[in-house]
mmCIF file with all atom_site columns, C-alpha atoms in Angstrom:
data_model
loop_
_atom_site.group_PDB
_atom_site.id
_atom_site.type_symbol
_atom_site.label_atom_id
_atom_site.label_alt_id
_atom_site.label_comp_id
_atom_site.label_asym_id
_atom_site.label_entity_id
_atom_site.label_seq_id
_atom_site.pdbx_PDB_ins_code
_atom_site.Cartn_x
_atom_site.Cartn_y
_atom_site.Cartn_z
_atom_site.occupancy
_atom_site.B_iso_or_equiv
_atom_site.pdbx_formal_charge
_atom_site.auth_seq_id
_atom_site.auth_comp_id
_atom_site.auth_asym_id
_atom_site.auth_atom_id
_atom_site.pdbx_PDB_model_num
ATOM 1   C CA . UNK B 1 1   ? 146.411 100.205 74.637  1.00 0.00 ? 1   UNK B CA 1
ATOM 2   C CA . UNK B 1 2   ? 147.934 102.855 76.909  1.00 0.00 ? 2   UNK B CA 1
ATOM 3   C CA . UNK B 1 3   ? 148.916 105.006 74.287  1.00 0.00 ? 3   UNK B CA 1
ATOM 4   C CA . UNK B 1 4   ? 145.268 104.852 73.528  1.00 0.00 ? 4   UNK B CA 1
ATOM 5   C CA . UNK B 1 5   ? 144.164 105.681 76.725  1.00 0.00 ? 5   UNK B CA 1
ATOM 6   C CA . UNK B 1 6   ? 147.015 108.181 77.605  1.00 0.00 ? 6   UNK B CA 1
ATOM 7   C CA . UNK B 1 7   ? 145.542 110.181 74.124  1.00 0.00 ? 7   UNK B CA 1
ATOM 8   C CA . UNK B 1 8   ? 141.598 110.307 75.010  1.00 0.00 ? 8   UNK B CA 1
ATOM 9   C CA . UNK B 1 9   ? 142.775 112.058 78.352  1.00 0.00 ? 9   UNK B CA 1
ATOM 10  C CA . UNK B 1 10  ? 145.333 114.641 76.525  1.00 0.00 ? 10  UNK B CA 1
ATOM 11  C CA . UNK B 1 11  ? 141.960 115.098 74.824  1.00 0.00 ? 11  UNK B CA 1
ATOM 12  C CA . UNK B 1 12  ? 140.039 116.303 77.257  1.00 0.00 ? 12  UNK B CA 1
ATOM 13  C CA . UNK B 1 13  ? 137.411 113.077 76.919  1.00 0.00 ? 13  UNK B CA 1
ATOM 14  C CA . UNK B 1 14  ? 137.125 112.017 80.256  1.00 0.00 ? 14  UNK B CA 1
ATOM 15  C CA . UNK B 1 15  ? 134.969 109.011 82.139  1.00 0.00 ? 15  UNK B CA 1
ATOM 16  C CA . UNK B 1 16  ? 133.706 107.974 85.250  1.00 0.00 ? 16  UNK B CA 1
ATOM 17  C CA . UNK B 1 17  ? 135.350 104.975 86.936  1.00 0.00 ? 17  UNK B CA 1
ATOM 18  C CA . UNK B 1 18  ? 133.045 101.809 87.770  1.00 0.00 ? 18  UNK B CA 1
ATOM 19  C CA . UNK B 1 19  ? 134.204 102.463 90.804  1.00 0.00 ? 19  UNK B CA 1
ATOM 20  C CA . UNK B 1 20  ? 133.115 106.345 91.026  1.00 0.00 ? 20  UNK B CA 1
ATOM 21  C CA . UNK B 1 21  ? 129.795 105.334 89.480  1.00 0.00 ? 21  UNK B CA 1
ATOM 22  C CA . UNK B 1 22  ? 129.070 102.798 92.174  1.00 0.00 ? 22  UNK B CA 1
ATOM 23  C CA . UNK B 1 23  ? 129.610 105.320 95.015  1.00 0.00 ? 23  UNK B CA 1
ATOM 24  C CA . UNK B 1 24  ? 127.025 107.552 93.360  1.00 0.00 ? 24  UNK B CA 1
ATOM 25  C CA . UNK B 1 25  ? 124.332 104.980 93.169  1.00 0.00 ? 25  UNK B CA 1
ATOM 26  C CA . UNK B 1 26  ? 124.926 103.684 96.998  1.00 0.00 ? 26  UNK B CA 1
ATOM 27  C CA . UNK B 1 27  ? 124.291 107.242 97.763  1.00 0.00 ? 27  UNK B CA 1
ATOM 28  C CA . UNK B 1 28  ? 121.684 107.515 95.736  1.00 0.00 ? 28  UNK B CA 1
ATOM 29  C CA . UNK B 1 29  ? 120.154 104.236 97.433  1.00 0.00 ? 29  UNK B CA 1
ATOM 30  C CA . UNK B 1 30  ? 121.002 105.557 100.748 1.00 0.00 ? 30  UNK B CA 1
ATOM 31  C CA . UNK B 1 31  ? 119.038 108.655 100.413 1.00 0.00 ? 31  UNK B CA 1
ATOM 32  C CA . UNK B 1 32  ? 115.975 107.161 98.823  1.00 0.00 ? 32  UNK B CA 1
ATOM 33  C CA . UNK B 1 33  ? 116.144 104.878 101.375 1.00 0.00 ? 33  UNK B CA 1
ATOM 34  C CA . UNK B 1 34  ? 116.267 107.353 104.182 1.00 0.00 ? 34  UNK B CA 1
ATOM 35  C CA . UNK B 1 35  ? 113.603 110.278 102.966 1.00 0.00 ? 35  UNK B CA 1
ATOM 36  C CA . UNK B 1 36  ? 111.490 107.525 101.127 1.00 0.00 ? 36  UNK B CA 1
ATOM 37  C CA . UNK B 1 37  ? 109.394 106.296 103.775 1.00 0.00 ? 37  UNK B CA 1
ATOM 38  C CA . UNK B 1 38  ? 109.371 109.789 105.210 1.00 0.00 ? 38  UNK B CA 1
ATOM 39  C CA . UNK B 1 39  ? 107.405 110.883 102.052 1.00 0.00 ? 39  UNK B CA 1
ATOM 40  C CA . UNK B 1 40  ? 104.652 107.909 102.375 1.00 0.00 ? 40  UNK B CA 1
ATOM 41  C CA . UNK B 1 41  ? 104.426 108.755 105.504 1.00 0.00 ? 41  UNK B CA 1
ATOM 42  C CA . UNK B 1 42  ? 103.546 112.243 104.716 1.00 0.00 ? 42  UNK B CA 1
ATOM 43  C CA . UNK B 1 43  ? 100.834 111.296 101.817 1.00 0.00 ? 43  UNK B CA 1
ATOM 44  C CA . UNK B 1 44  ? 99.403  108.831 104.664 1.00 0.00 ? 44  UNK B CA 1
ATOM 45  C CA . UNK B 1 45  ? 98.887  112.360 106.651 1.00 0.00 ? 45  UNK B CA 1
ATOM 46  C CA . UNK B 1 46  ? 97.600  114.099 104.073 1.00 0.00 ? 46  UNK B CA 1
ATOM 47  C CA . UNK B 1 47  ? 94.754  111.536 103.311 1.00 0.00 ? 47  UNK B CA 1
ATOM 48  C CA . UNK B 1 48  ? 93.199  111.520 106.781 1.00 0.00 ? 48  UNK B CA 1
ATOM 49  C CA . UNK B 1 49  ? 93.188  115.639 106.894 1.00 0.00 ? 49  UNK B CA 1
ATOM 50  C CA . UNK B 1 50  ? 91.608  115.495 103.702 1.00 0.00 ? 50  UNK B CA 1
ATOM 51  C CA . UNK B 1 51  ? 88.973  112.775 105.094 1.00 0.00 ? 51  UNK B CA 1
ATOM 52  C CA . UNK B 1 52  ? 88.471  114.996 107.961 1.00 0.00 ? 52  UNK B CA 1
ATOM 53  C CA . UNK B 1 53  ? 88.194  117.845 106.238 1.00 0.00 ? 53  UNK B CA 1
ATOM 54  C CA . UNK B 1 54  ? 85.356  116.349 103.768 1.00 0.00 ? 54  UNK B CA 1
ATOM 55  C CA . UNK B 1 55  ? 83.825  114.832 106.531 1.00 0.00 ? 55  UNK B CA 1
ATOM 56  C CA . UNK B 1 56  ? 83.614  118.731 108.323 1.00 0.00 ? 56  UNK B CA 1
ATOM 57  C CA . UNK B 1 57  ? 81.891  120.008 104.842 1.00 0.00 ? 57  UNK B CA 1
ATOM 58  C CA . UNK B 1 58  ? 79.798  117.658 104.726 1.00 0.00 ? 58  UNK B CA 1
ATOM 59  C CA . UNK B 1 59  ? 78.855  118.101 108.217 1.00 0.00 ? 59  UNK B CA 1
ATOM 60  C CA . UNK B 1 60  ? 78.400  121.435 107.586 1.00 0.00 ? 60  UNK B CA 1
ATOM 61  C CA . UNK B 1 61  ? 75.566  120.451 104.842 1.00 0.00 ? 61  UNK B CA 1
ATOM 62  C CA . UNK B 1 62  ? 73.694  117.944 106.926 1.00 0.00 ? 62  UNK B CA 1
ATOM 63  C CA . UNK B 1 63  ? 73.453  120.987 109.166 1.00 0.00 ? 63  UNK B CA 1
ATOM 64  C CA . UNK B 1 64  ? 72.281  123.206 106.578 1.00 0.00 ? 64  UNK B CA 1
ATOM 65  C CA . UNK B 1 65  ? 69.718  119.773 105.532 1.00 0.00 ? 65  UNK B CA 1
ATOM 66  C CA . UNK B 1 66  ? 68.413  120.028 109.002 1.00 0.00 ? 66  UNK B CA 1
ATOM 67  C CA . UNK B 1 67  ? 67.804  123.854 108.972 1.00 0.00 ? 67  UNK B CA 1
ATOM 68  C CA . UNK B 1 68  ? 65.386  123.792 106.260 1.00 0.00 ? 68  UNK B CA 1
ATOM 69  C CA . UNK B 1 69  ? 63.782  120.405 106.517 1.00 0.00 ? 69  UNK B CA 1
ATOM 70  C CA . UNK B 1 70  ? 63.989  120.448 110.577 1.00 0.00 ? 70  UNK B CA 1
ATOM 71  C CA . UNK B 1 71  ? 66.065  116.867 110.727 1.00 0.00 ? 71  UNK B CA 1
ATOM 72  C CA . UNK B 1 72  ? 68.706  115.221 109.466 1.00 0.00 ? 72  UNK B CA 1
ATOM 73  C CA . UNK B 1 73  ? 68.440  112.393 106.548 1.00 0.00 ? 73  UNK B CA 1
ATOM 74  C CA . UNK B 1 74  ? 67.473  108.922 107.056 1.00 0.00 ? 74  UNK B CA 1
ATOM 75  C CA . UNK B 1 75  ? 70.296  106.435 107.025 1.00 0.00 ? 75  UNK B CA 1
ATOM 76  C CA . UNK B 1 76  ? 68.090  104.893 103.956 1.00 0.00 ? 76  UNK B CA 1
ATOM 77  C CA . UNK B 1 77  ? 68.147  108.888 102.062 1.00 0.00 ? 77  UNK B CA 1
ATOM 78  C CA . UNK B 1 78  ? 72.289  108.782 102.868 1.00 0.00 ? 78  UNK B CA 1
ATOM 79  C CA . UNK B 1 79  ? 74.366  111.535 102.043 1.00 0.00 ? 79  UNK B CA 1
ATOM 80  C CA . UNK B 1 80  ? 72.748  111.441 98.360  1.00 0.00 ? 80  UNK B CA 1
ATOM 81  C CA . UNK B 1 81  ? 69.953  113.438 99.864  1.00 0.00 ? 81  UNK B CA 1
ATOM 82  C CA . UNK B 1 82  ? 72.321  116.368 100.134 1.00 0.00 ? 82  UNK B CA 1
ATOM 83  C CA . UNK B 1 83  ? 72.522  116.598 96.232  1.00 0.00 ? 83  UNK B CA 1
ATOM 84  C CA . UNK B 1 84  ? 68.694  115.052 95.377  1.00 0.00 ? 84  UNK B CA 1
ATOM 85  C CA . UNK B 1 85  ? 65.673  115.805 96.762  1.00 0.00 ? 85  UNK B CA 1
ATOM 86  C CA . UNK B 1 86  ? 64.481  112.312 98.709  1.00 0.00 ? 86  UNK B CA 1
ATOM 87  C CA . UNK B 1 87  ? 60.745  112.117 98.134  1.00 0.00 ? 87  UNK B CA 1
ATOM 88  C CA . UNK B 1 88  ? 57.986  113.242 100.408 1.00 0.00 ? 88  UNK B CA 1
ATOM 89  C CA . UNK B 1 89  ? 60.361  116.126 101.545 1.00 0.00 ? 89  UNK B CA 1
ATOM 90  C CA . UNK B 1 90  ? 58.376  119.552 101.226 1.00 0.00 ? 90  UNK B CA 1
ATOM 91  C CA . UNK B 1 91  ? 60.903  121.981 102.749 1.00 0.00 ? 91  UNK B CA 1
ATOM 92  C CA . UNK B 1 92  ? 63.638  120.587 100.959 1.00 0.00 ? 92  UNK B CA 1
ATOM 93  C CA . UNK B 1 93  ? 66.005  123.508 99.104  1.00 0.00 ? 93  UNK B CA 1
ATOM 94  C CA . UNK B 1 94  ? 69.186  121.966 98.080  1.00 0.00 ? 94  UNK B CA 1
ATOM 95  C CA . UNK B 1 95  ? 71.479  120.827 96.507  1.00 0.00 ? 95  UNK B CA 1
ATOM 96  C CA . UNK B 1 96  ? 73.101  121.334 99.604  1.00 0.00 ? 96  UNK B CA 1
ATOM 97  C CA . UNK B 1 97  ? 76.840  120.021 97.969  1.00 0.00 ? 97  UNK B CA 1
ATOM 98  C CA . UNK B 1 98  ? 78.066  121.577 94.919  1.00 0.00 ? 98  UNK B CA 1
ATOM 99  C CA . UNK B 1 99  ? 79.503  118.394 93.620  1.00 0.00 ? 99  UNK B CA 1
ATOM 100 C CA . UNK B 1 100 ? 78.036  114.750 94.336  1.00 0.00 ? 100 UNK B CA 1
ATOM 101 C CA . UNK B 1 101 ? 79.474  112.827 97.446  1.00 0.00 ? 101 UNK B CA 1
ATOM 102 C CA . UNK B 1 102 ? 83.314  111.468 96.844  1.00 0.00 ? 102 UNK B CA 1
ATOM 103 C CA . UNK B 1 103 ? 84.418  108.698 97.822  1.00 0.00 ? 103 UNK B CA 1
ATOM 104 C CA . UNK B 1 104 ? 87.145  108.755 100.646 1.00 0.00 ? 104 UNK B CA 1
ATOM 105 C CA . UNK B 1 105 ? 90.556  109.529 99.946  1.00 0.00 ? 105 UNK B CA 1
ATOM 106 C CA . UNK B 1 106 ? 91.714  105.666 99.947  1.00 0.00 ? 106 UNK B CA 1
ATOM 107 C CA . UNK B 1 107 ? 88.490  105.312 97.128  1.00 0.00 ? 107 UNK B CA 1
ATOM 108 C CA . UNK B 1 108 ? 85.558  103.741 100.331 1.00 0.00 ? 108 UNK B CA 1
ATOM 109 C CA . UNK B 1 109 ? 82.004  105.170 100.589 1.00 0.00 ? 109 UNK B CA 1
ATOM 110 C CA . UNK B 1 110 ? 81.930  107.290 103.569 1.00 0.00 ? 110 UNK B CA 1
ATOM 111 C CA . UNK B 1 111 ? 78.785  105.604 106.278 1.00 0.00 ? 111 UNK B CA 1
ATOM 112 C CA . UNK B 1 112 ? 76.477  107.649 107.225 1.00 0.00 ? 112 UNK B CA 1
ATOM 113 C CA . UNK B 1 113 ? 73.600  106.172 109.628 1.00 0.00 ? 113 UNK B CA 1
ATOM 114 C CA . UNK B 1 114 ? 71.026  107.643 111.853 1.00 0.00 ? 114 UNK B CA 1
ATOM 115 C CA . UNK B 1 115 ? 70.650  107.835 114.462 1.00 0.00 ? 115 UNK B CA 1
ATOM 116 C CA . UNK B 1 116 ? 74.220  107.759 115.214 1.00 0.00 ? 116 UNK B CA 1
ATOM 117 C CA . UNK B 1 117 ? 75.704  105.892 117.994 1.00 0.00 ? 117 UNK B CA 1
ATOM 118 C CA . UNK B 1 118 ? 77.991  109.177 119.153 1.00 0.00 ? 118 UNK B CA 1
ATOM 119 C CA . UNK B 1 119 ? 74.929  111.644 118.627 1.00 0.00 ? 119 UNK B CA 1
ATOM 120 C CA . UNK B 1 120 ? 72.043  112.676 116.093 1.00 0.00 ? 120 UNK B CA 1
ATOM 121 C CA . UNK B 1 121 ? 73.954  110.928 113.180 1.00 0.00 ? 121 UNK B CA 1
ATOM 122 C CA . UNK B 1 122 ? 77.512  109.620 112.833 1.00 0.00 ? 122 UNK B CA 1
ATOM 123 C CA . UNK B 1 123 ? 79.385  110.033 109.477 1.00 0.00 ? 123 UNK B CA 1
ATOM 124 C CA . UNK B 1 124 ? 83.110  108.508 108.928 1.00 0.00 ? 124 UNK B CA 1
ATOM 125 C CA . UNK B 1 125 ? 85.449  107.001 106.813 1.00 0.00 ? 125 UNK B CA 1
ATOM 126 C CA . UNK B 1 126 ? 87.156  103.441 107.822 1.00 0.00 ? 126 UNK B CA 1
ATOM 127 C CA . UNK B 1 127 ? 90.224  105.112 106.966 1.00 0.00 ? 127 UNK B CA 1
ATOM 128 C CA . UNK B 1 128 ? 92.943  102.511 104.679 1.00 0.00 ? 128 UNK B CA 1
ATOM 129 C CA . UNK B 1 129 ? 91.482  99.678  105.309 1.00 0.00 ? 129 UNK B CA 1
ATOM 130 C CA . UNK B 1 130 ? 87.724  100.380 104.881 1.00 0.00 ? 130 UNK B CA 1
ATOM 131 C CA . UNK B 1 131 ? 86.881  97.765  107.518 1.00 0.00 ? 131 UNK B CA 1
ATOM 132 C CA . UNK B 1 132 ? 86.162  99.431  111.207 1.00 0.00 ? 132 UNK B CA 1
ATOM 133 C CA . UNK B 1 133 ? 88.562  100.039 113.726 1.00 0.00 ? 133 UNK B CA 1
ATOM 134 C CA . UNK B 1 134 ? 91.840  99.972  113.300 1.00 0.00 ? 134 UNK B CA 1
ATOM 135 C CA . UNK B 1 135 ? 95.144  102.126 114.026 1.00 0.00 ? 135 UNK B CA 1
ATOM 136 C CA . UNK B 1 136 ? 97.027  104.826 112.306 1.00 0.00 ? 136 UNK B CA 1
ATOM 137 C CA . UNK B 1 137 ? 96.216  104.908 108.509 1.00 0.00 ? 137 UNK B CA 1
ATOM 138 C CA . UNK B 1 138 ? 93.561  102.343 109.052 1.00 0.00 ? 138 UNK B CA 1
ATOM 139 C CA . UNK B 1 139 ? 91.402  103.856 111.956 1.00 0.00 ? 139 UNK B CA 1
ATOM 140 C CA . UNK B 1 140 ? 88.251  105.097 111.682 1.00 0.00 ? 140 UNK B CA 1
ATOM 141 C CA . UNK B 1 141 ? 87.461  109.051 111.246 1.00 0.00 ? 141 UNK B CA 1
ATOM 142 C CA . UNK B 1 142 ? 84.219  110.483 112.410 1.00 0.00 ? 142 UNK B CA 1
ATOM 143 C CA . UNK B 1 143 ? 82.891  113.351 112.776 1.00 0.00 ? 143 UNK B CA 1
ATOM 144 C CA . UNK B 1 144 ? 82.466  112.957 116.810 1.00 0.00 ? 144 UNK B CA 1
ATOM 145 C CA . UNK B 1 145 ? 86.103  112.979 117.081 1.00 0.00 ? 145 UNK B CA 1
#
């Protein structure tokens, strides 16, 4: 058996030990254990900039909404009157969104009611959760803040 071993080296066919192979995977685990949670973390930012960005454009349409028609939507019309024109609404000249409303980036409906409880009309996302309040992922984002 040594002979056999002794001629696969002369060879040049070498292996790995077990041993050699189970310091690479401890390392391996050690290092996906380590920048792992660092990298959800990261996607957990990038959601709420990306709700607070939408939330910013589609401020920035109600705006436009309220140029032409001189008010803001009814929290009955919603954001959908950004993209259809509600009825009874003369000076209406949208679409005001390219696109249709998305959801959030964790897959919600964004509220939208007015009058608003933090001025003319408040628009946010629950955040994670979808259920108001909350901290971290799961807060609420508005666009008072």
């Amino acid at each position: 058996m040594t002979r056999l071993i002794v001629g696969l080296r002369q060879r040049g066919q070498r292996g790995f030990t077990l041993l050699e192979l189970l310091v690479v995977m401890v390392i391996i685990g050690l290092l996906v254990g380590y920048v792992g949670p660092m990298y959800f973390k990261q996607v957990g930012k990038s959601e709420i900039k990306a709700a607070r960005a939408q939330i910013d454009s589609f401020g920035k349409a109600l705006d436009q909404y309220r140029l032409d028609t001189g008010h803001y939507p009814t929290t009955e019309q919603g954001l959908a009157a950004m993209q259809e024109k509600p009825a009874n609404e003369t000076k209406w000249d949208g679409p005001y969104l390219k696109k249709g409303v998305p959801p959030d980036p964790w897959g919600n409906p964004y509220v939208y009611k007015r009058p608003g409880d933090h001025g003319e009309y408040d628009l946010l996302s629950y955040g994670k959760d979808g259920v108001a309040g909350g901290t971290g992922e799961n807060a609420d984002i508005g666009n008072w803040e």
